[in-house]
Amino acid sequence: MQGDLKFASFKQDMNLTMEALCRELFLQNRESVRIIKEEIAVKNLVKILNAALTLCNRKGFASMSLRDLSKESGLSMGALYTYFASKDDLLRLLQSQGRTVVLRAIETQIGGAEHPRIKLRKAIQAHLYVSEIMQPWFYLSYMETKNFPREEHKKAIEAELFTEKLLIDIIRAGQEKGVFKPINSELLGAVIKAMLQDWYLKRWKYSQRRVSVDKYSAFVLDFIESYLVSEP
Amino acid sequence: MQGDLKFASFKQDMNLTMEALCRELFLQNRESVRIIKEEIAVKNLVKILNAALTLCNRKGFASMSLRDLSKESGLSMGALYTYFASKDDLLRLLQSQGRTVVLRAIETQIGGAEHPRIKLRKAIQAHLYVSEIMQPWFYLSYMETKNFPREEHKKAIEAELFTEKLLIDIIRAGQEKGVFKPINSELLGAVIKAMLQDWYLKRWKYSQRRVSVDKYSAFVLDFIESYLVSEP
DNA sequence: GTCTATACCAGGATAGAC
DNA sequence: GTCTATCCTGGTATAGAC
């Protein structure tokens, strides 16, 4: 369909490498990361965050000890503590970086579109594609939200509601133009969000069944549009 | 619609009180629970499981200490350990009981139905209704699955796949009869499951928005049927 | 059956040498 | 910037009195 993305080209465009993300994270957290040289900091942050994501996805944040993290990342306990102030602080670093990237990716993608139907397609595809690339990040963020310290917890909930609102607003705009049927937009937004989240929460299931992100995306879009789009 | 349940009557029929559940749990776990008298055991199990569910939902299983649990339940540490052998064992108790009840509830409900469309409606309603009553149980089970010890982890995944398969089989039966359109049943089953799970995972959101389980159920059914059901 | 007191260990965090 | 050695809290689990 017109304006549709494919995962392969999306991936190329967005340049979401771990290295780029860690560089950005370093520049935005000079107070927390007590290292001076950028190259050293970035190199080790990559090691630390990769290790942390692996371990957290395997056993959960609370059950990951910093000794585990030290072993997995190859850095000593002492060295770890020059990159973050406490275990909670590490969670904050991980969390904040993920949030920023997602919102930017989605807004970049839907920015160009005008027609509600295309806009909705792009929002959904962008969400699925980002979460495909950064799956461990999303998984962690979803699973650990309730364990976040107060402030982070609030931000995580806001982010969830923000992307949901984005969907709802597109639906409403389309309804006003008569492109979409007058369906409860709040509920539809909620269940779309649920379907998007299922993609990164049940990765094991979908990859076992050989469902690619493009296939899943096509299915979800078809499902939603056949319910929502008015006949021409 | 014909054969539809309402939550109020479902709740009355199924008798899913904490007391009944704990009694059953006690009778099935005489090896693990080192108490002789049924009445005492049931009374305290109710206290323990309620406290455990509250704490786990608030901070997660790993972060709940047994000292917390002792305080919240009103029993001493020593007493707690006569009801389960270890912290992991407590998780197993909680988990196994939930699983049994859900499957029984769903199978009871769809047992009577013949027509695929009614059967699908009943399966979805039963799932939503049970999870409405036992929300903390479902939430815990979903969130902690990956932390379960090997054997329990396997069972949790099997249970997820089992209820999903149940949906998929109903869809396929309907397709063979020509009642449903030839849609990818595996993918549809997966996203239906995702919508059902969203109901107990995001309870805060739905109750804030004053969406009742009957309303959610009606919406989801409408969404699915308008995609799936062939025109008459 | 239930409690209190305690053993014992793993975890987060840091000091100070290099 | 990084490492090793160590501190100390708070966790699970149990012994033994009542």
Coordinates of C-alpha atoms (C1' of nucleotides) in Angstrom, one line a residue:
Chain A
M1 CA 0.0 0.0 0.0
Q2 CA 1.0 3.6 -0.7
G3 CA 3.5 5.0 1.8
D4 CA 4.1 1.6 3.5
L5 CA 7.4 0.8 5.1
K6 CA 9.3 -2.5 4.9
F7 CA 11.2 -3.6 7.9
A8 CA 14.5 -3.9 6.0
S9 CA 14.5 -0.3 4.8
F10 CA 13.2 1.1 8.1
K11 CA 16.2 -0.6 9.8
Q12 CA 18.6 1.0 7.5
D13 CA 17.1 4.5 7.8
M14 CA 17.0 4.7 11.5
N15 CA 20.5 3.6 12.4
L16 CA 19.6 2.2 15.8
T17 CA 22.9 0.6 16.6
M18 CA 23.9 0.0 20.2
E19 CA 26.9 2.1 19.7
A20 CA 25.0 5.1 18.5
L21 CA 22.5 4.7 21.3
C22 CA 25.2 4.5 23.9
R23 CA 27.0 7.6 22.6
E24 CA 23.8 9.6 22.9
L25 CA 23.2 8.2 26.4
F26 CA 26.7 9.1 27.4
L27 CA 26.4 12.7 26.2
Q28 CA 23.1 13.1 28.0
N29 CA 24.3 11.7 31.3
R30 CA 27.6 13.3 32.1
E31 CA 26.7 13.7 35.7
S32 CA 25.9 10.0 36.2
V33 CA 28.7 8.5 34.1
R34 CA 32.0 9.5 35.8
I35 CA 34.2 8.8 32.8
I36 CA 35.9 11.6 30.8
K37 CA 36.9 10.1 27.5
E38 CA 34.0 9.5 25.2
E39 CA 35.5 6.6 23.3
I40 CA 36.2 4.6 26.5
A41 CA 32.8 5.4 28.0
V42 CA 30.9 4.4 24.9
K43 CA 32.9 1.2 24.5
N44 CA 32.1 0.1 28.0
L45 CA 28.6 1.3 28.1
V46 CA 27.9 -1.0 25.1
K47 CA 29.3 -3.9 27.1
I48 CA 27.4 -3.0 30.2
L49 CA 24.0 -2.4 28.6
N50 CA 24.2 -5.5 26.4
A51 CA 25.1 -7.6 29.5
A52 CA 22.3 -6.0 31.5
L53 CA 19.7 -6.5 28.9
T54 CA 20.7 -10.1 28.5
L55 CA 20.6 -10.9 32.2
C56 CA 17.4 -8.9 32.9
N57 CA 15.6 -10.6 30.1
R58 CA 16.7 -14.0 31.4
K59 CA 16.0 -13.5 35.1
G60 CA 14.5 -10.1 35.7
F61 CA 16.1 -7.0 37.0
A62 CA 15.6 -7.8 40.7
S63 CA 17.3 -11.2 40.4
M64 CA 20.2 -9.9 38.4
S65 CA 23.1 -9.3 40.8
L66 CA 25.8 -6.9 40.1
R67 CA 28.3 -9.7 40.4
D68 CA 26.5 -11.4 37.5
L69 CA 26.6 -8.2 35.6
S70 CA 30.3 -7.8 36.3
K71 CA 31.0 -11.3 35.0
E72 CA 28.8 -11.0 31.9
S73 CA 30.1 -7.6 30.9
G74 CA 33.8 -8.3 31.7
L75 CA 34.2 -5.3 33.9
S76 CA 34.9 -5.3 37.6
M77 CA 32.5 -4.3 40.3
G78 CA 34.5 -1.1 40.9
A79 CA 34.5 -0.2 37.3
L80 CA 30.7 -0.7 37.0
Y81 CA 30.1 1.9 39.7
T82 CA 31.9 4.5 37.7
Y83 CA 29.2 4.2 35.0
F84 CA 26.2 4.4 37.3
A85 CA 25.6 5.5 40.9
S86 CA 23.5 2.6 42.0
K87 CA 21.6 -0.4 40.7
D88 CA 18.5 1.7 40.4
D89 CA 20.4 4.3 38.5
L90 CA 21.4 1.7 36.0
L91 CA 17.7 0.9 35.4
R92 CA 17.0 4.6 34.9
L93 CA 19.8 4.8 32.3
L94 CA 18.4 1.9 30.4
Q95 CA 14.9 3.1 30.7
S96 CA 15.3 6.7 29.7
Q97 CA 17.3 5.9 26.6
G98 CA 14.7 3.4 25.3
R99 CA 11.8 5.8 25.8
T100 CA 13.5 8.6 23.9
V101 CA 14.3 6.5 20.9
V102 CA 10.9 5.0 20.5
L103 CA 9.0 8.3 20.6
R104 CA 11.5 9.8 18.1
A105 CA 11.2 6.9 15.7
I106 CA 7.4 7.0 15.7
E107 CA 7.1 10.7 15.4
T108 CA 9.7 10.8 12.6
Q109 CA 7.7 8.2 10.7
I110 CA 4.2 9.6 11.0
G111 CA 5.5 13.2 10.6
G112 CA 5.3 13.2 6.8
A113 CA 1.8 11.6 6.5
E114 CA -1.4 13.5 6.1
H115 CA -4.1 11.1 5.3
P116 CA -5.4 9.4 8.5
R117 CA -5.3 5.9 7.1
I118 CA -1.7 6.2 6.0
K119 CA -0.8 7.9 9.3
L120 CA -2.3 5.0 11.2
R121 CA -0.5 2.4 9.1
K122 CA 2.8 4.2 9.6
A123 CA 2.4 4.6 13.4
I124 CA 1.7 0.9 13.7
Q125 CA 4.5 -0.2 11.5
A126 CA 7.0 2.2 13.2
H127 CA 6.0 0.8 16.6
L128 CA 6.4 -2.8 15.5
Y129 CA 9.7 -2.1 13.7
V130 CA 11.3 -0.2 16.6
S131 CA 10.3 -2.9 19.0
E132 CA 11.6 -5.5 16.7
I133 CA 15.1 -3.9 16.7
M134 CA 15.1 -3.2 20.4
Q135 CA 13.1 -6.1 21.7
P136 CA 15.1 -6.7 24.9
W137 CA 14.7 -3.1 25.8
F138 CA 11.0 -3.1 25.3
Y139 CA 10.6 -6.4 27.2
L140 CA 12.5 -5.1 30.2
S141 CA 10.7 -1.9 30.2
Y142 CA 7.3 -3.6 30.2
M143 CA 8.1 -6.2 32.8
E144 CA 9.9 -4.0 35.2
T145 CA 7.7 -0.9 35.1
K146 CA 6.1 -1.6 38.5
N147 CA 9.5 -2.1 40.2
F148 CA 10.8 1.3 39.0
P149 CA 11.3 3.9 41.6
R150 CA 8.4 6.4 41.8
E151 CA 9.6 9.0 39.2
E152 CA 10.6 6.4 36.6
H153 CA 7.4 4.5 37.1
K154 CA 5.4 7.6 36.4
K155 CA 7.4 8.3 33.2
A156 CA 6.9 4.8 32.0
I157 CA 3.1 5.0 32.4
E158 CA 3.1 8.4 30.7
A159 CA 5.0 7.0 27.7
E160 CA 2.5 4.1 27.4
L161 CA -0.4 6.5 27.5
F162 CA 1.3 8.9 25.1
T163 CA 1.7 6.4 22.3
E164 CA -1.8 5.2 22.9
K165 CA -3.1 8.7 22.7
L166 CA -1.2 9.2 19.4
L167 CA -3.2 6.2 18.0
I168 CA -6.5 7.5 19.4
D169 CA -6.0 10.9 17.9
I170 CA -5.3 9.5 14.5
I171 CA -8.5 7.5 14.7
R172 CA -10.5 10.4 15.8
A173 CA -9.1 12.6 13.0
G174 CA -10.1 10.0 10.5
Q175 CA -13.6 9.7 12.0
E176 CA -14.1 13.4 11.6
K177 CA -13.2 13.2 8.0
G178 CA -15.5 10.3 7.5
V179 CA -12.7 8.0 6.5
F180 CA -13.2 5.8 9.6
K181 CA -16.3 4.4 11.1
P182 CA -17.6 5.8 14.4
I183 CA -16.1 3.2 16.7
N184 CA -15.1 3.7 20.3
S185 CA -11.7 5.1 19.7
E186 CA -10.5 4.8 23.2
L187 CA -11.1 1.1 23.3
L188 CA -9.8 0.5 19.9
G189 CA -6.6 2.4 20.7
A190 CA -6.2 0.3 23.8
V191 CA -6.4 -3.1 22.0
I192 CA -4.2 -1.9 19.2
K193 CA -1.6 -1.1 21.8
A194 CA -2.1 -4.6 23.3
M195 CA -1.4 -6.2 19.9
L196 CA 1.7 -4.1 19.4
Q197 CA 3.0 -5.1 22.8
D198 CA 2.3 -8.7 22.2
W199 CA 4.9 -8.6 19.4
Y200 CA 7.8 -8.0 21.7
L201 CA 6.4 -9.8 24.7
K202 CA 5.9 -13.1 22.9
R203 CA 8.8 -13.1 20.6
W204 CA 9.6 -16.7 21.3
K205 CA 6.1 -17.7 20.0
Y206 CA 6.2 -15.8 16.8
S207 CA 9.8 -16.7 15.9
Q208 CA 9.0 -20.3 16.6
R209 CA 6.1 -20.1 14.1
R210 CA 8.2 -18.3 11.6
V211 CA 6.1 -15.1 11.6
S212 CA 8.2 -12.2 10.5
V213 CA 7.5 -8.6 11.6
D214 CA 6.3 -7.7 8.2
K215 CA 3.8 -10.6 8.2
Y216 CA 2.6 -9.7 11.7
S217 CA 2.3 -6.1 10.7
A218 CA 0.3 -6.9 7.6
F219 CA -2.1 -9.1 9.6
V220 CA -2.7 -6.6 12.3
L221 CA -3.3 -3.8 9.8
D222 CA -5.7 -5.9 7.8
F223 CA -7.6 -6.8 11.0
I224 CA -7.9 -3.2 12.2
E225 CA -8.7 -1.6 8.8
S226 CA -11.4 -4.1 8.0
Y227 CA -13.1 -3.0 11.2
L228 CA -12.4 0.7 11.1
V229 CA -12.3 1.9 7.5
S230 CA -15.5 3.1 5.9
E231 CA -16.4 1.6 2.5
P232 CA -15.3 3.7 -0.4
Chain B
M1 CA -26.8 -12.4 21.9
Q2 CA -28.0 -16.0 22.4
G3 CA -26.2 -17.9 25.0
D4 CA -24.2 -14.9 26.2
L5 CA -23.1 -14.7 29.7
K6 CA -23.2 -11.7 31.9
F7 CA -20.4 -11.2 34.4
A8 CA -22.7 -11.0 37.4
S9 CA -24.3 -14.3 36.8
F10 CA -21.0 -15.9 35.9
K11 CA -19.6 -14.9 39.2
Q12 CA -22.4 -16.4 41.1
D13 CA -22.3 -19.7 39.2
M14 CA -18.6 -20.3 39.5
N15 CA -18.1 -19.7 43.3
L16 CA -14.5 -18.7 43.0
T17 CA -14.0 -17.5 46.5
M18 CA -10.6 -17.4 48.1
E19 CA -11.8 -19.8 50.7
A20 CA -13.0 -22.5 48.3
L21 CA -9.8 -22.2 46.3
C22 CA -7.6 -22.5 49.4
R23 CA -9.5 -25.6 50.5
E24 CA -8.9 -27.3 47.2
L25 CA -5.3 -26.2 47.3
F26 CA -4.9 -27.7 50.7
L27 CA -6.4 -31.0 49.8
Q28 CA -4.1 -31.3 46.7
N29 CA -0.9 -30.4 48.6
R30 CA -0.9 -32.4 51.8
E31 CA 2.9 -33.1 51.3
S32 CA 3.8 -29.5 51.1
V33 CA 1.5 -28.1 53.7
R34 CA 2.6 -29.6 57.1
I35 CA -0.6 -28.8 58.9
I36 CA -3.1 -31.5 59.9
K37 CA -6.4 -29.7 60.6
E38 CA -8.2 -28.6 57.5
E39 CA -9.9 -25.6 59.1
I40 CA -6.8 -24.1 60.5
A41 CA -4.9 -24.7 57.3
V42 CA -7.5 -23.1 55.1
K43 CA -7.9 -20.1 57.3
N44 CA -4.1 -19.4 57.3
L45 CA -3.7 -20.2 53.6
V46 CA -6.2 -17.5 52.8
K47 CA -4.2 -15.0 54.8
I48 CA -0.9 -16.1 53.3
L49 CA -2.1 -16.2 49.7
N50 CA -3.9 -12.9 49.9
A51 CA -0.9 -11.2 51.4
A52 CA 1.4 -12.8 48.9
L53 CA -0.7 -11.7 46.0
T54 CA -0.9 -8.1 47.3
L55 CA 2.8 -7.9 47.8
C56 CA 3.8 -9.6 44.6
N57 CA 1.5 -7.4 42.6
R58 CA 3.0 -4.3 44.3
K59 CA 6.7 -5.1 44.0
G60 CA 7.1 -8.4 42.2
F61 CA 7.9 -11.8 43.6
A62 CA 11.6 -11.5 43.7
S63 CA 11.4 -8.2 45.7
M64 CA 8.9 -9.5 48.2
S65 CA 10.8 -10.7 51.2
L66 CA 9.4 -13.3 53.6
R67 CA 9.7 -10.8 56.4
D68 CA 7.3 -8.6 54.4
L69 CA 5.0 -11.5 53.9
S70 CA 5.1 -12.4 57.6
K71 CA 4.1 -8.9 58.5
E72 CA 1.4 -8.6 55.9
S73 CA -0.2 -12.0 56.6
G74 CA 0.1 -11.7 60.4
L75 CA 1.9 -15.0 60.7
S76 CA 5.4 -15.5 62.0
M77 CA 8.3 -16.6 59.8
G78 CA 8.3 -20.0 61.5
A79 CA 4.6 -20.4 60.9
L80 CA 4.9 -19.5 57.2
Y81 CA 7.4 -22.3 56.7
T82 CA 4.9 -24.9 57.9
Y83 CA 2.8 -24.0 54.9
F84 CA 5.4 -24.1 52.2
A85 CA 8.9 -25.6 52.0
S86 CA 10.6 -22.6 50.4
K87 CA 9.9 -19.3 48.7
D88 CA 9.9 -21.1 45.3
D89 CA 7.5 -23.6 46.7
L90 CA 5.1 -20.8 47.6
L91 CA 5.2 -19.6 44.0
R92 CA 4.4 -23.1 42.8
L93 CA 1.4 -23.3 45.1
L94 CA 0.0 -20.0 43.9
Q95 CA 0.7 -20.9 40.3
S96 CA -0.7 -24.4 40.1
Q97 CA -3.9 -23.4 41.8
G98 CA -4.6 -20.5 39.4
R99 CA -3.9 -22.7 36.3
T100 CA -6.3 -25.4 37.3
V101 CA -9.2 -23.0 38.0
V102 CA -8.9 -21.1 34.7
L103 CA -8.9 -24.2 32.5
R104 CA -11.8 -25.7 34.4
A105 CA -13.8 -22.4 34.2
I106 CA -13.3 -22.1 30.4
E107 CA -14.0 -25.7 29.6
T108 CA -17.1 -25.7 31.7
Q109 CA -18.4 -22.7 29.9
I110 CA -17.8 -23.8 26.3
G111 CA -18.7 -27.4 27.1
G112 CA -22.4 -26.9 26.3
A113 CA -22.0 -24.9 23.1
E114 CA -22.1 -26.4 19.7
H115 CA -22.2 -23.6 17.2
P116 CA -18.7 -22.2 16.6
R117 CA -19.8 -18.6 16.9
I118 CA -21.4 -19.2 20.3
K119 CA -18.5 -21.3 21.4
L120 CA -16.0 -18.6 20.5
R121 CA -18.1 -16.0 22.3
K122 CA -18.3 -18.1 25.4
A123 CA -14.6 -18.9 25.4
I124 CA -13.7 -15.3 25.3
Q125 CA -16.2 -14.2 27.9
A126 CA -15.2 -17.0 30.3
H127 CA -11.6 -16.0 29.9
L128 CA -12.3 -12.4 30.6
Y129 CA -14.6 -13.1 33.5
V130 CA -12.3 -15.5 35.3
S131 CA -9.4 -13.1 35.0
E132 CA -11.7 -10.3 36.3
I133 CA -12.3 -12.3 39.5
M134 CA -8.8 -13.5 39.9
Q135 CA -6.9 -10.6 38.5
P136 CA -3.9 -10.6 40.9
W137 CA -3.4 -14.2 40.2
F138 CA -3.3 -13.7 36.5
Y139 CA -1.1 -10.7 36.8
L140 CA 1.4 -12.5 38.9
S141 CA 1.4 -15.5 36.7
Y142 CA 2.1 -13.5 33.6
M143 CA 4.8 -11.3 35.1
E144 CA 6.7 -13.9 36.9
T145 CA 6.6 -16.8 34.4
K146 CA 10.2 -16.3 33.3
N147 CA 11.4 -16.4 36.9
F148 CA 9.7 -19.7 37.6
P149 CA 11.9 -22.7 38.2
R150 CA 12.2 -24.9 35.1
E151 CA 9.3 -27.2 35.6
E152 CA 6.8 -24.5 36.5
H153 CA 8.0 -22.3 33.7
K154 CA 7.3 -25.1 31.2
K155 CA 3.8 -25.6 32.6
A156 CA 3.0 -21.9 32.4
I157 CA 4.0 -21.8 28.7
E158 CA 1.9 -24.9 28.0
A159 CA -1.1 -23.3 29.7
E160 CA -0.8 -20.2 27.5
L161 CA -0.5 -22.3 24.4
F162 CA -3.4 -24.5 25.5
T163 CA -5.9 -21.8 25.8
E164 CA -4.7 -20.2 22.6
K165 CA -5.1 -23.5 20.8
L166 CA -8.6 -23.8 22.2
L167 CA -9.4 -20.5 20.4
I168 CA -7.7 -21.5 17.2
D169 CA -9.5 -24.8 17.1
I170 CA -12.9 -23.1 17.4
I171 CA -11.9 -20.7 14.6
R172 CA -10.9 -23.6 12.4
A173 CA -14.1 -25.6 13.1
G174 CA -16.1 -22.5 12.1
Q175 CA -14.1 -22.1 9.0
E176 CA -14.7 -25.6 7.9
K177 CA -18.4 -25.1 8.4
G178 CA -18.2 -21.9 6.4
V179 CA -19.4 -19.8 9.3
F180 CA -16.1 -18.0 9.5
K181 CA -14.0 -16.4 6.8
P182 CA -10.7 -18.1 5.8
I183 CA -8.4 -16.0 7.9
N184 CA -5.0 -17.0 9.3
S185 CA -6.4 -18.7 12.4
E186 CA -3.0 -19.0 14.2
L187 CA -2.4 -15.2 14.0
L188 CA -5.9 -14.4 14.9
G189 CA -5.8 -16.7 17.9
A190 CA -2.6 -15.0 19.0
V191 CA -3.9 -11.5 18.9
I192 CA -7.2 -12.5 20.6
K193 CA -5.1 -13.9 23.4
A194 CA -3.2 -10.6 23.6
M195 CA -6.5 -8.7 24.0
L196 CA -7.7 -11.0 26.7
Q197 CA -4.4 -10.6 28.6
D198 CA -4.5 -6.9 28.3
W199 CA -7.6 -6.9 30.4
Y200 CA -5.9 -8.1 33.5
L201 CA -2.5 -6.6 32.8
K202 CA -3.8 -3.0 32.4
R203 CA -6.6 -3.1 35.0
W204 CA -5.6 0.4 36.3
K205 CA -6.2 1.9 32.9
Y206 CA -9.6 0.3 32.3
S207 CA -11.0 1.0 35.7
Q208 CA -9.8 4.6 35.5
R209 CA -11.7 4.9 32.3
R210 CA -14.8 3.2 33.8
V211 CA -14.7 0.4 31.3
S212 CA -16.5 -2.6 32.8
V213 CA -15.6 -6.2 31.9
D214 CA -19.0 -6.5 30.1
K215 CA -18.2 -3.5 28.1
Y216 CA -14.8 -4.6 27.2
S217 CA -16.1 -8.0 26.4
A218 CA -18.7 -6.6 24.0
F219 CA -16.2 -4.5 22.3
V220 CA -13.7 -7.2 21.7
L221 CA -16.4 -9.6 20.5
D222 CA -17.7 -7.0 18.0
F223 CA -14.2 -6.3 16.7
I224 CA -13.4 -10.0 16.2
E225 CA -16.7 -11.0 14.7
S226 CA -16.9 -8.2 12.3
Y227 CA -13.5 -9.5 10.9
L228 CA -14.2 -13.2 11.1
V229 CA -17.9 -14.0 10.6
S230 CA -19.1 -14.6 7.0
E231 CA -22.1 -12.6 5.9
P232 CA -25.4 -14.4 6.3
Chain C
dG1 C1' 0.8 -25.1 65.5
dT2 C1' 3.1 -21.0 66.4
dC3 C1' 6.5 -18.0 68.1
dT4 C1' 11.3 -15.9 68.9
dA5 C1' 16.0 -15.9 68.2
dT6 C1' 19.6 -16.9 65.5
dA7 C1' 22.6 -19.0 61.8
dC8 C1' 24.3 -18.2 57.6
dC9 C1' 24.9 -16.3 53.1
dA10 C1' 24.3 -13.2 49.1
dG11 C1' 23.8 -8.8 47.7
dG12 C1' 24.9 -3.7 47.1
dA13 C1' 28.3 -0.6 47.8
dT14 C1' 33.0 1.5 48.7
dA15 C1' 38.0 2.3 50.0
dG16 C1' 42.4 2.4 48.4
dA17 C1' 46.1 0.2 45.7
dC18 C1' 47.7 0.3 41.1
Chain D
dG1 C1' 40.1 4.3 34.8
dT2 C1' 40.2 -0.1 36.7
dC3 C1' 40.9 -3.8 40.0
dT4 C1' 40.7 -6.4 44.6
dA5 C1' 39.4 -6.8 49.1
dT6 C1' 36.2 -5.8 52.4
dC7 C1' 32.1 -3.8 54.9
dC8 C1' 27.5 -4.4 56.3
dT9 C1' 22.6 -4.9 55.5
dG10 C1' 18.9 -7.6 54.7
dG11 C1' 17.6 -12.0 52.7
dT12 C1' 16.1 -17.2 53.4
dA13 C1' 15.8 -20.7 56.4
dT14 C1' 15.8 -23.4 60.8
dA15 C1' 16.2 -24.7 65.9
dG16 C1' 14.0 -25.2 69.9
dA17 C1' 10.9 -23.1 73.5
dC18 C1' 6.1 -22.8 74.4

